Short mmCIF file of C-alpha atoms and ligand atoms in Angstrom, two decimals:
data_model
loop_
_atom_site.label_atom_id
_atom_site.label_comp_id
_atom_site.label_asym_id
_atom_site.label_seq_id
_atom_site.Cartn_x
_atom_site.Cartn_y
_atom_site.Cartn_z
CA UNK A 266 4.05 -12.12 17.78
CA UNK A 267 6.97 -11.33 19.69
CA UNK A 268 7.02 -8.27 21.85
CA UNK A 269 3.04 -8.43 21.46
CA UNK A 270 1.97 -11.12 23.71
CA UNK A 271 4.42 -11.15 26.15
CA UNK A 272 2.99 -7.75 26.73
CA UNK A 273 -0.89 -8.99 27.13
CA UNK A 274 -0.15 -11.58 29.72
CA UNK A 275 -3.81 -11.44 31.64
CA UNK A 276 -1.87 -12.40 35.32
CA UNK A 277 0.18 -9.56 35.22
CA UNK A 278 -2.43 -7.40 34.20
CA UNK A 279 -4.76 -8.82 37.34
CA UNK A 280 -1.50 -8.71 39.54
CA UNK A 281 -1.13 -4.16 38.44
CA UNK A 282 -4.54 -3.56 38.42
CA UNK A 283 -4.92 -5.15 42.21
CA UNK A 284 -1.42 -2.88 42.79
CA UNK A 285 -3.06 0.30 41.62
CA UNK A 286 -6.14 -0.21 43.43
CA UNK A 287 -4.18 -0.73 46.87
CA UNK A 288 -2.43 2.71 46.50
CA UNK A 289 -3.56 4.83 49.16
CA UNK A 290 -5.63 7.93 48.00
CA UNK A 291 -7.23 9.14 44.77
CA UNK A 292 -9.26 8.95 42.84
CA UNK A 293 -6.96 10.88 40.14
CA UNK A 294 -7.70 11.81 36.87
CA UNK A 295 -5.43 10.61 34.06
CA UNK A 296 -4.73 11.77 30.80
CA UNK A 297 -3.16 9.58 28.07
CA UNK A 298 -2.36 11.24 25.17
CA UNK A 299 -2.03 9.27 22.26
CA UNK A 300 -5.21 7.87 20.53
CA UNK A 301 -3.63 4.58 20.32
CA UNK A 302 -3.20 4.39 23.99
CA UNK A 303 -7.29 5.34 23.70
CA UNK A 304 -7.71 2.56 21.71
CA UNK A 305 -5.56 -0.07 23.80
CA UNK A 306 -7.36 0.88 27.39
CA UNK A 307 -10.84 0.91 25.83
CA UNK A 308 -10.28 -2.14 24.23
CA UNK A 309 -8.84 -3.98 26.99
CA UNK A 310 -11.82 -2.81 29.47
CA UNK A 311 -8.98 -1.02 31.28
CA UNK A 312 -11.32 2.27 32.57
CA UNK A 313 -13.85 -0.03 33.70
CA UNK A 314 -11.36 -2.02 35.73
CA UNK A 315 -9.64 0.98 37.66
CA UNK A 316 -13.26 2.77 38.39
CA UNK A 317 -13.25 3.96 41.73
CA UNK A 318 -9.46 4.46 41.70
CA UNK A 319 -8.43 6.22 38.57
CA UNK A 320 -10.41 8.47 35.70
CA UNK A 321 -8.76 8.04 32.62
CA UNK A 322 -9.82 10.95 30.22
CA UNK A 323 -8.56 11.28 26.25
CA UNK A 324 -6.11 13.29 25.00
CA UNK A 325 -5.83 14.98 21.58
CA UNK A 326 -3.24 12.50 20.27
CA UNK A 327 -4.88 11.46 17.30
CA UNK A 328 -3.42 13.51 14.16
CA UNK A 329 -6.52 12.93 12.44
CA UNK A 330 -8.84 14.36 14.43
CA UNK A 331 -6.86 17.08 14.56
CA UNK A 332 -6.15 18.01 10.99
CA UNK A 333 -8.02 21.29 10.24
CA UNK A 334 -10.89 20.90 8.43
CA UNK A 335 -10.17 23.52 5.28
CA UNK A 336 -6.32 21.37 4.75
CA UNK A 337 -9.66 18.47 4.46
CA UNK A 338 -10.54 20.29 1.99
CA UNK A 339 -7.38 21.88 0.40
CA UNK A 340 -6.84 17.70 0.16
CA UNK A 341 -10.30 17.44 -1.44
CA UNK A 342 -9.79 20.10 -4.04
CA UNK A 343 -6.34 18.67 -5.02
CA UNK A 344 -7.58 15.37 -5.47
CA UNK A 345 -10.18 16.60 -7.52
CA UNK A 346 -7.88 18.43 -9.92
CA UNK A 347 -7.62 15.78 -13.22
CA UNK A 348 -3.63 16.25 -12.94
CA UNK A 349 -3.49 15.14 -9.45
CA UNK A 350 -3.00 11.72 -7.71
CA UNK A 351 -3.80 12.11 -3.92
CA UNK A 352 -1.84 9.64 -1.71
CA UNK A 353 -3.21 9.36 2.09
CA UNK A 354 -3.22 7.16 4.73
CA UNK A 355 -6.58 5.16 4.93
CA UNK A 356 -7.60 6.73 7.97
CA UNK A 357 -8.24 9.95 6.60
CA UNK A 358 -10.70 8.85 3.81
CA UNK A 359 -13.78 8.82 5.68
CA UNK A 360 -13.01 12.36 7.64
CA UNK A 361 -15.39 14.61 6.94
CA UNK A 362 -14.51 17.96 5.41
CA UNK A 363 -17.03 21.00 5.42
CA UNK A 364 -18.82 19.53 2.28
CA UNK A 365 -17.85 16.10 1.57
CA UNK A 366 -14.81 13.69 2.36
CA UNK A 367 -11.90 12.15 0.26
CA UNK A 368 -13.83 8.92 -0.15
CA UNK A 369 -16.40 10.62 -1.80
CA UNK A 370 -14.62 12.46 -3.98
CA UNK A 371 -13.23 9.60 -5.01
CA UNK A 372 -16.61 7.93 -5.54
CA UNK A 373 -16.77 10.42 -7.79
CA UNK A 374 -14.28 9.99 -10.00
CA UNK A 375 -10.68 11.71 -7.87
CA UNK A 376 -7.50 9.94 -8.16
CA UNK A 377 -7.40 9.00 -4.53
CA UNK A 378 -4.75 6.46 -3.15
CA UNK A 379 -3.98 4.70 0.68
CA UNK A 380 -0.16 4.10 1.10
CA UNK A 381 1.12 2.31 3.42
CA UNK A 382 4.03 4.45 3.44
CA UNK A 383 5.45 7.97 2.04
CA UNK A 384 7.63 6.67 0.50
CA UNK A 385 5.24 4.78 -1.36
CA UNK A 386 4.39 7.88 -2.31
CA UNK A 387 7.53 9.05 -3.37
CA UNK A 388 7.86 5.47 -6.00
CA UNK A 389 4.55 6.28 -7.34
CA UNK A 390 5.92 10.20 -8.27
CA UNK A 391 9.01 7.97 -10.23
CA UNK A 392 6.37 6.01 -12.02
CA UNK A 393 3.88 8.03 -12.75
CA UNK A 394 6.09 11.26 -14.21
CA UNK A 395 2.83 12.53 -15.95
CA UNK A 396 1.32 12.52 -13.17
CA UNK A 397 1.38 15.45 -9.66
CA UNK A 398 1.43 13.09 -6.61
CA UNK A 399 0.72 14.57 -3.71
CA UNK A 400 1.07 12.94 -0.03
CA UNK A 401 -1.33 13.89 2.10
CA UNK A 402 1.08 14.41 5.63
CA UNK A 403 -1.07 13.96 8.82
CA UNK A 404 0.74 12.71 11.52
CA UNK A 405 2.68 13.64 14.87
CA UNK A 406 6.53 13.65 15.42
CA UNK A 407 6.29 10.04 15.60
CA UNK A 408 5.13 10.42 11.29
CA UNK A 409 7.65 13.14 10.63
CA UNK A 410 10.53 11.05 9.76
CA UNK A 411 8.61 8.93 7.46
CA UNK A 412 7.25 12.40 5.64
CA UNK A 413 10.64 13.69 5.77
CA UNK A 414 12.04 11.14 3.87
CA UNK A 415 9.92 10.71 1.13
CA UNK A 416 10.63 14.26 0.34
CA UNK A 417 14.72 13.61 0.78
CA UNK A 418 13.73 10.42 -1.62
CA UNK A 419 12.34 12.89 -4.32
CA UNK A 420 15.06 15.38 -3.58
CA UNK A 421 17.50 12.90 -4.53
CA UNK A 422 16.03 11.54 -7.32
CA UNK A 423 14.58 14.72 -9.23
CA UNK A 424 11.50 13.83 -8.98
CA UNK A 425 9.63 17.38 -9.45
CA UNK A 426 6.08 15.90 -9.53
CA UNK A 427 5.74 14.94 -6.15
CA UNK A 428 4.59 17.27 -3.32
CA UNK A 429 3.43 17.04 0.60
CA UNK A 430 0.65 18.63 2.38
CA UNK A 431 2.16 19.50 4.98
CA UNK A 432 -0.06 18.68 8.73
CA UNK A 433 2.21 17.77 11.25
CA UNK A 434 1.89 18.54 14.92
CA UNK A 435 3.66 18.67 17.61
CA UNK A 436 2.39 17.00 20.97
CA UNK A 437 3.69 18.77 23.59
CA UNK A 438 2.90 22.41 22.89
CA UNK A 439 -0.63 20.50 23.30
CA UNK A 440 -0.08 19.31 26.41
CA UNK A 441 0.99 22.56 27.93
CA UNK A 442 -2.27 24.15 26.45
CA UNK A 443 -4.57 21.87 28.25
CA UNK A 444 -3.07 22.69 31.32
CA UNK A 445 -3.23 26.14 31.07
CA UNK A 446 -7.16 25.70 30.80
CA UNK A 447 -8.92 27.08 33.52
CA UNK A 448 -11.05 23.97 34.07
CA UNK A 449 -8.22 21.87 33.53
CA UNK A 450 -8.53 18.33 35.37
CA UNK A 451 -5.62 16.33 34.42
CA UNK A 452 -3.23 15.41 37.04
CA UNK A 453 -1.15 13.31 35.43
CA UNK A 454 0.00 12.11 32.10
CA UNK A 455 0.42 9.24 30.43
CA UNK A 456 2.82 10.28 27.38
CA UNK A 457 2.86 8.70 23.86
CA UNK A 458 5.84 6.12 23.47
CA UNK A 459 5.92 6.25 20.09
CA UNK A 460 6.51 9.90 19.95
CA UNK A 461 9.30 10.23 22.59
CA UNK A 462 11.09 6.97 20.56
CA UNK A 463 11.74 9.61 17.92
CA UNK A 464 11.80 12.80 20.11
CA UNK A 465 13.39 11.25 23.76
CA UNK A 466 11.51 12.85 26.67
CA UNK A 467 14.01 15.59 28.00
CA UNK A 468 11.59 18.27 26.72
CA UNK A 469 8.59 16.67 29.63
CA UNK A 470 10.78 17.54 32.88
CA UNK A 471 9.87 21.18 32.69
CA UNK A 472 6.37 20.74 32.16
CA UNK A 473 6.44 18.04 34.60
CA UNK A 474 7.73 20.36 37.47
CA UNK A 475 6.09 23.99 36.51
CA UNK A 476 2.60 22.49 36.47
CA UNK A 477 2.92 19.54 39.07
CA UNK A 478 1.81 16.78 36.84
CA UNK A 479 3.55 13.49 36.79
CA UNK A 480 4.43 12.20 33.56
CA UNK A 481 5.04 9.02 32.83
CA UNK A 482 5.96 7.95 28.84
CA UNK A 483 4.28 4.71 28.18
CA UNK A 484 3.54 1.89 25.83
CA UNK A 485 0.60 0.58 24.27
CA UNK A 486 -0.11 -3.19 25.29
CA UNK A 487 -2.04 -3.63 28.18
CA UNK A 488 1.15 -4.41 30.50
CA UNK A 489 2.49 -1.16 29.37
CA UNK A 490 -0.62 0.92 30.08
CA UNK A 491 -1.05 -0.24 33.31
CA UNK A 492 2.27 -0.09 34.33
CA UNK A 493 2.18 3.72 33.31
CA UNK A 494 -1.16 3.49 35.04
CA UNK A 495 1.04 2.45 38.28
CA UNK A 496 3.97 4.55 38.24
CA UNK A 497 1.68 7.63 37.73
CA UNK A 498 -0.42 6.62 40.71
CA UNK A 499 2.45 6.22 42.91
CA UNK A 500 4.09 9.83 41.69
CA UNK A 501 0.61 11.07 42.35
CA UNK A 502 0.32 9.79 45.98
CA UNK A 503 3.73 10.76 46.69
CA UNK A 504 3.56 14.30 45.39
CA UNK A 505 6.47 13.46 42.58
CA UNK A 506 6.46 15.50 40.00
CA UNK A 507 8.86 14.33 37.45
CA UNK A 508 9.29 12.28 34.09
CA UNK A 509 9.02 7.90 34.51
CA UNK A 510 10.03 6.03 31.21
CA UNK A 511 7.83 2.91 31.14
CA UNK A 512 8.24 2.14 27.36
CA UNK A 513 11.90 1.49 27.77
CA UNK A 514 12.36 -1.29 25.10
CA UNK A 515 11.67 1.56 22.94
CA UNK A 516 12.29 4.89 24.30
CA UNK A 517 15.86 6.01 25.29
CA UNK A 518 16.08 9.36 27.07
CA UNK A 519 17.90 11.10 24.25
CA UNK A 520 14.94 9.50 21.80
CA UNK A 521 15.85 8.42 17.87
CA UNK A 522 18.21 11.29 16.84
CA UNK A 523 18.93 9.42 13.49
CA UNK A 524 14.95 9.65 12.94
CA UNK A 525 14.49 13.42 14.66
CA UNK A 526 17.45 14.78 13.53
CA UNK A 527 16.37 13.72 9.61
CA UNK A 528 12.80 15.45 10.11
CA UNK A 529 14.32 18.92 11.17
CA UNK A 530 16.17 18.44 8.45
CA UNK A 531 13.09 18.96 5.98
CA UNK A 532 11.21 20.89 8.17
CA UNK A 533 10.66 23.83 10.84
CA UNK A 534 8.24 24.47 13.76
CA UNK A 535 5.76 27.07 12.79
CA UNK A 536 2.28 28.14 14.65
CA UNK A 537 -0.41 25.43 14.09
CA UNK A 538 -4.14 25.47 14.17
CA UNK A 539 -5.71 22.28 15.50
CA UNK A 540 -8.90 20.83 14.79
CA UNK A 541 -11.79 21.39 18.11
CA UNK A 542 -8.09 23.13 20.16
CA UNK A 543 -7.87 26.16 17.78
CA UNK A 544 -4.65 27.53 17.14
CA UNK A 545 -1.20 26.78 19.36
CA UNK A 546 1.91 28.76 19.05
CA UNK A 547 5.04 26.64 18.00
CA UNK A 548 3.17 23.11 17.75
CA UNK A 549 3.73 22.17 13.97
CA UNK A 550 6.06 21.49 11.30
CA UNK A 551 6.18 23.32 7.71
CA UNK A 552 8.90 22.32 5.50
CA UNK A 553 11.78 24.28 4.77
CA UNK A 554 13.04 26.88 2.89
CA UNK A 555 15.70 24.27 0.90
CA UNK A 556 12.16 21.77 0.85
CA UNK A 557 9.42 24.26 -0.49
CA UNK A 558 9.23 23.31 -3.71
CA UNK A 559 8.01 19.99 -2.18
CA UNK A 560 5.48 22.06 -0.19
CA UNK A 561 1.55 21.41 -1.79
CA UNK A 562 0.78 24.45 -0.99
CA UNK A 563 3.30 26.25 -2.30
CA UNK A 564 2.65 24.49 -5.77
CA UNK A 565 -1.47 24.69 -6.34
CA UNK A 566 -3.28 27.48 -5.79
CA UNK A 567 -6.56 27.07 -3.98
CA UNK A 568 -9.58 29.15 -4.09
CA UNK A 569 -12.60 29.51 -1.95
CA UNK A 570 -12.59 29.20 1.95
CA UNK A 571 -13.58 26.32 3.29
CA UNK A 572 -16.86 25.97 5.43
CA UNK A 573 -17.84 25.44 9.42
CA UNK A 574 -17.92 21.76 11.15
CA UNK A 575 -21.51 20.01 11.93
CA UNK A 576 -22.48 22.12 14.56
CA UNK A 577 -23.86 18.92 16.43
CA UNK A 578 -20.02 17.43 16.93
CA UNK A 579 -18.66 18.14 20.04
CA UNK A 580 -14.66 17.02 19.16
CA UNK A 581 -13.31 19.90 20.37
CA UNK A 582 -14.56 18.92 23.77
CA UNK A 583 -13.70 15.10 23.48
CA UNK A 584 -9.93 15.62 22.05
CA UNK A 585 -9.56 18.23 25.66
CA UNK A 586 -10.65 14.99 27.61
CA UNK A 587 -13.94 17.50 28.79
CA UNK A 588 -16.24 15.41 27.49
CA UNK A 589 -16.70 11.37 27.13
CA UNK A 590 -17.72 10.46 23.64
CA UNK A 591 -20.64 8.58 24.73
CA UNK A 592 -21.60 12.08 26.52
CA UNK A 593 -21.61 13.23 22.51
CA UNK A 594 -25.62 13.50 22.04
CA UNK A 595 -24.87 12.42 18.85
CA UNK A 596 -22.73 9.79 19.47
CA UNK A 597 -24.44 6.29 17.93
CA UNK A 598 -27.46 8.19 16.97
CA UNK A 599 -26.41 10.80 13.79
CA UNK A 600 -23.03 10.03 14.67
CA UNK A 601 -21.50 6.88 13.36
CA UNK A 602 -18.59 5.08 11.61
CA UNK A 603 -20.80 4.96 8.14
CA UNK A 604 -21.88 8.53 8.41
CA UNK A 605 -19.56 10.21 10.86
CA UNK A 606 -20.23 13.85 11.69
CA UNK A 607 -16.81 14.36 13.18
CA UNK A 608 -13.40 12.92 12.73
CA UNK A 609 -12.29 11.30 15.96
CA UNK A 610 -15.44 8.80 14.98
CA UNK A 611 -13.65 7.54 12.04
CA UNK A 612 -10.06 7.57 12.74
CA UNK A 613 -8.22 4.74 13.76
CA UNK A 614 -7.12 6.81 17.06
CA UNK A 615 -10.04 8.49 17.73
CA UNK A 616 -11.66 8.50 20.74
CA UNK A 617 -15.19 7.88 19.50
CA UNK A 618 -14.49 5.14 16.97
CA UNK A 619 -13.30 3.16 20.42
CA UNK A 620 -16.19 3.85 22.63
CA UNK A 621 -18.47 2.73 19.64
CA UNK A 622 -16.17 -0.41 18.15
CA UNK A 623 -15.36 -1.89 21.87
CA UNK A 624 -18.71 -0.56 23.86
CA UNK A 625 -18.33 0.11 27.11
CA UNK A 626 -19.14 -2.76 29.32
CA UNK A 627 -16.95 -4.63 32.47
CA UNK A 628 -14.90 -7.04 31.44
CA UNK A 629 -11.75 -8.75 32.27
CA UNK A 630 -7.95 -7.58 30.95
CA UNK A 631 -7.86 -8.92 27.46
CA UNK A 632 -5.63 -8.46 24.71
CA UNK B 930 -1.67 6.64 13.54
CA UNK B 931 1.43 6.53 15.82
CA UNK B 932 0.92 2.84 15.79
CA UNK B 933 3.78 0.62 15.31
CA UNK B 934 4.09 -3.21 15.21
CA UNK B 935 7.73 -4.94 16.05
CA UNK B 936 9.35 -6.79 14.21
CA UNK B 937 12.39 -8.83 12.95
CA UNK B 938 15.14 -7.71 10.52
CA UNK B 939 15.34 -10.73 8.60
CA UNK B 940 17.84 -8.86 5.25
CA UNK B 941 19.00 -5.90 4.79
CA UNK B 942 19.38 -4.46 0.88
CA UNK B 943 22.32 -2.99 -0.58
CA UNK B 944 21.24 0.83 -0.74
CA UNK B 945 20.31 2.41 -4.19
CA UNK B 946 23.12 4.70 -5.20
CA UNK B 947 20.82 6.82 -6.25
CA UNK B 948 19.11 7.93 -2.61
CA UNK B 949 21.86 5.78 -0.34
CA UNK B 950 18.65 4.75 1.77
CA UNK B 951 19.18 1.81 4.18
CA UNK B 952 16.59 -0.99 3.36
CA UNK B 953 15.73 -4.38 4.28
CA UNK B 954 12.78 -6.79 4.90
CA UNK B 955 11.24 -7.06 8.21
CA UNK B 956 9.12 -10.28 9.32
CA UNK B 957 6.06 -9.29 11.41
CA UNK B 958 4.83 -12.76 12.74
CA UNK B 959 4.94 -14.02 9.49
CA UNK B 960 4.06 -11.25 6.83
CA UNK B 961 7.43 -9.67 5.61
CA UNK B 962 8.17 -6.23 4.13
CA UNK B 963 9.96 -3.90 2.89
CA UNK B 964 10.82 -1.76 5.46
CA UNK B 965 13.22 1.54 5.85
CA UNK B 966 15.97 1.28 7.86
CA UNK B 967 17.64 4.92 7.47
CA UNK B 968 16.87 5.50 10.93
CA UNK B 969 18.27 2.52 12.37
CA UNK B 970 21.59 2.56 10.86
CA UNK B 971 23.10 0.18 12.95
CA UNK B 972 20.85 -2.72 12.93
CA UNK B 973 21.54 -6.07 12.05
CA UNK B 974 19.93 -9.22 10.75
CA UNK B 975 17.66 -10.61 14.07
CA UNK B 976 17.31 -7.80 15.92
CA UNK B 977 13.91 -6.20 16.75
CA UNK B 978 12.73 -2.95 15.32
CA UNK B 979 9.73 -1.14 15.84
CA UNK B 980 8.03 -0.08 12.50
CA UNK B 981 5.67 3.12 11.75
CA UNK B 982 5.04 4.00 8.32
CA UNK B 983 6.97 1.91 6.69
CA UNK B 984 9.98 3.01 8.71
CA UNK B 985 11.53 2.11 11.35
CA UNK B 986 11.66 4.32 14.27
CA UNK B 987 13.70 1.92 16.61
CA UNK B 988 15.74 -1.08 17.56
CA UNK B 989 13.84 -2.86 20.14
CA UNK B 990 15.78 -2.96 23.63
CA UNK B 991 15.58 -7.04 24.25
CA UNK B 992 17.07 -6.36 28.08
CA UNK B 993 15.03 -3.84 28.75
CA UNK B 994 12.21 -6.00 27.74
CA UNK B 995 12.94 -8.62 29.61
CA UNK B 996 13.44 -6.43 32.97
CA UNK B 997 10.65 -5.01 32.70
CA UNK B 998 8.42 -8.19 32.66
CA UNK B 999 10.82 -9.72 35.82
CA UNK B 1000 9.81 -6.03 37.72
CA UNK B 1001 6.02 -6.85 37.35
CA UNK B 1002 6.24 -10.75 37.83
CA UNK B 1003 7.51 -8.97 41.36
CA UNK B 1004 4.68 -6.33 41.87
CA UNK B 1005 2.72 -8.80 44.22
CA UNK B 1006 5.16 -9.54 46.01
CA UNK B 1007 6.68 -6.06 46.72
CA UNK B 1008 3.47 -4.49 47.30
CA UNK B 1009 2.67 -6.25 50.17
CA UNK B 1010 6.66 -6.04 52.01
CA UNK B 1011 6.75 -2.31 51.21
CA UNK B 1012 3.39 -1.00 50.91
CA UNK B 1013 2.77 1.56 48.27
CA UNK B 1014 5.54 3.49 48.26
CA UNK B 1015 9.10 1.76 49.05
CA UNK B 1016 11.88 2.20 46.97
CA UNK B 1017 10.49 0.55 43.83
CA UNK B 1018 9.44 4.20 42.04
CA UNK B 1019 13.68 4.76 41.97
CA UNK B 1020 14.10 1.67 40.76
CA UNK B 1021 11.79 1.46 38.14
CA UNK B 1022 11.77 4.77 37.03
CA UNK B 1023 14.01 6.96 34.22
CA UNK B 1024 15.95 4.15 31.95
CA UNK B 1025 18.19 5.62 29.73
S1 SF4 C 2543 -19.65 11.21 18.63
FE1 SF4 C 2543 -19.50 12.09 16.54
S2 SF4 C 2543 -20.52 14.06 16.72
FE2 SF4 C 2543 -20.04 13.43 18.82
S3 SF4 C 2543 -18.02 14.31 19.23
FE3 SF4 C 2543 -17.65 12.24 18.43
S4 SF4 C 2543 -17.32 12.55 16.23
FE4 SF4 C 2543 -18.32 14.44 16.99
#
């Protein structure tokens, strides 16, 4: 596929890697965000091939993982409800809530749907009038356009039985909180491309300079990552503290306003609580005002409070890049994809679900 | 979740009155959809866009593409004249 294999090109990839490991000093510690980045290092044996040189650690970029466990279960109860269609993206079936997960509810009989998109969403609400379809919205600033216009879609077309539940985060509000840990390690970022191609990167310079960590905004094939890889290295051993744009086929500096401009249309920043982080000031979206009718919440009424995680997963731990997730003591033994005790084992992003799918064993740059 | 997977504008629709949302089809490798384009108002038939969601979130940058593939067919090369740190963070640092 173009712009995919160009990208995996196993010479270039030998050619950075030597480049990296020739910088003088180190060994640094590097964070990258996104849980797709995760996913692309671990899969292309990228940690293994910079040991010695470079710790990569995992950030909380997977919106998954993050997702509270009691909206897990506000999703549960809705889908439950005989009125209700739930529409989610497939990721989030397996996540366990504090008592069971949307796959088994709809084992059991809930109206539970995977979109592909929203808006898909949003169509089934015009065919289904008899029907409440909710959309289950998970997702990062990268997701908030998509969300944003299924609701626009249903505004437009009077559709009053559709409804979001409303999830979104905001990534770098995150990022600032794991620096202000105490034990914080990271000295340098790689930032998620795919949320600075809707956002632009302006907002990183500040963080960049008032906590002295390079960031660079990077892609996600295995050129890309180790090019960020690079540039952060070199920033590092220079004492640079600033913002590098590696993933410039698809970031611009200024991001997507078209895309941005249409999410903060529909919604507002409000205080979020995160999954294993707890709760960070200003680092979600809630729709607005003009929008609430469109809000889930807003429209059910839930009772009962949810219950506690498995107190054997250690997420919290994993998604701060404190602990690996083959460090879990549960990881691979009560912990796996069939009967997960946490999310980031299940989700497409998370960190566990890559250490168990790819192993963790030397091996060459691969695609 | 923030994945997205280029691809090709191959049509674009004429927008439903009723929303005015920009649509088209988008071939990935092969497999086409439908794809939003309300976020990529400008794009036309054979360009590149980058697709999350069913949305597209951006018009791939084909030059930017292609420099950065010459800058690391050079990495060798430079690495060895300049040593770690010659001019090549300026130069391949901020685009635009
Ligand atoms: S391996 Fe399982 S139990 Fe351990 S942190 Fe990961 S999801 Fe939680």
């Amino acid at each position: 596929m173009k712009y995919v294999e160009e990208f995996r090109n196993p010479e270039l990839a030998r050619r950075l890697v030597r480049a990296i490991h020739q910088i003088e000093g180190g060994p640094w510690t590097i964070m990258e965000v996104c849980g797709g980045q995760t996913h692309g290092l671990v899969r292309a044996g990228i940690p293994e091939l910079l040991r010695g040189k470079v710790r990569l650690i995992h950030g909380p970029g997977c919106p998954v993982c993050v997702t509270p466990v009691a909206m897990i279960d506000r999703a549960i109860a809705l889908a439950c409800r005989p009125d209700v269609t739930l529409c989610s993206f497939g990721d989030m079936l397996r996540v366990p809530g504090s008592r069971s997960s949307l796959l088994h509810a709809r084992s059991r009989g809930a109206d539970v749907r995977i979109v592909y998109s929203p808006l898909d969403a949003a169509r089934l609400a015009e065919r289904l009038p008899e029907r409440e379809i909710v959309f289950f919205a998970v997702g990062f600033e990268t997701t908030a356009p998509a969300t944003a216009l299924a609701v626009q879609y249903a505004s437009a077309r009077g559709l009053e039985n559709f409804s979001v539940l409303c999830c979104h985060v905001l990534v770098l509000p995150a990022m600032e909180m794991l620096l202000q840990a105490k034990n914080c390690s990271i000295q340098a970022f790689l930032a998620a491309g795919h949320v600075c191609t809707v956002t632009g990167y302006e907002g990183y310079h500040d963080l960049a300079r008032r906590y002295r960590v390079p960031i660079v905004v990077t892609g996600f094939e295995p050129l890309d990552l180790l090019e960020g890889i690079w540039l952060a290295c070199r920033m590092l051993h220079g004492q640079v503290y600033e913002v590098r744009n590696q993933y410039r086929r698809s970031v611009r500096r200024g991001g997507n306003p078209a895309a941005w401009q249409r999410a903060m249309t529909v919604y507002e920043v409000c205080d979020r609580v995160w999954r294993g982080l707890g709760r960070i000031e200003r680092s979600g979206l809630r729709l607005r005002d003009e929008y609430r009718r469109y809000d889930a919440e807003a429209k059910f009424t839930f009772d009962g409070e949810s219950g506690a995680e498995d107190p054997r997963c250690r997420a919290g731990e994993v998604l701060q890049g404190a602990l690996r997730p083959d460090e879990c003591e549960a990881f691979g033994k009560e912990c796996t994809p069939e009967h997960p005790l946490g999310a980031p084992m299940v989700s497409a992003e998370g960190a566990c679900a890559a250490y168990w799918q790819y192993g963790r064993r030397p091996r060459a740059v691969r695609g | 979740m923030c994945l997205g997977v280029p691809g090709e504008v191959v049509r674009l629709y004429e927008p439903d009155p009723r929303d005015g949302l920009l649509e088209g089809e988008v071939d990935f490798g092969g497999v086409r959809r439908r794809v939003c384009l309300a976020c990529v108002p400008d794009v036309r038939v054979g360009e590149y866009v980058i697709v999350h969601a069913g949305v597209a979130i951006t018009r791939i940058d084909e030059q930017a593409a292609q420099e950065m593939l010459a800058e690391l067919a050079r990495i060798g090369e430079i690495e060895h004249e300049l040593g770690p740190e010659g001019d090549v963070l300026e130069s391949s640092g901020e685009g635009q």
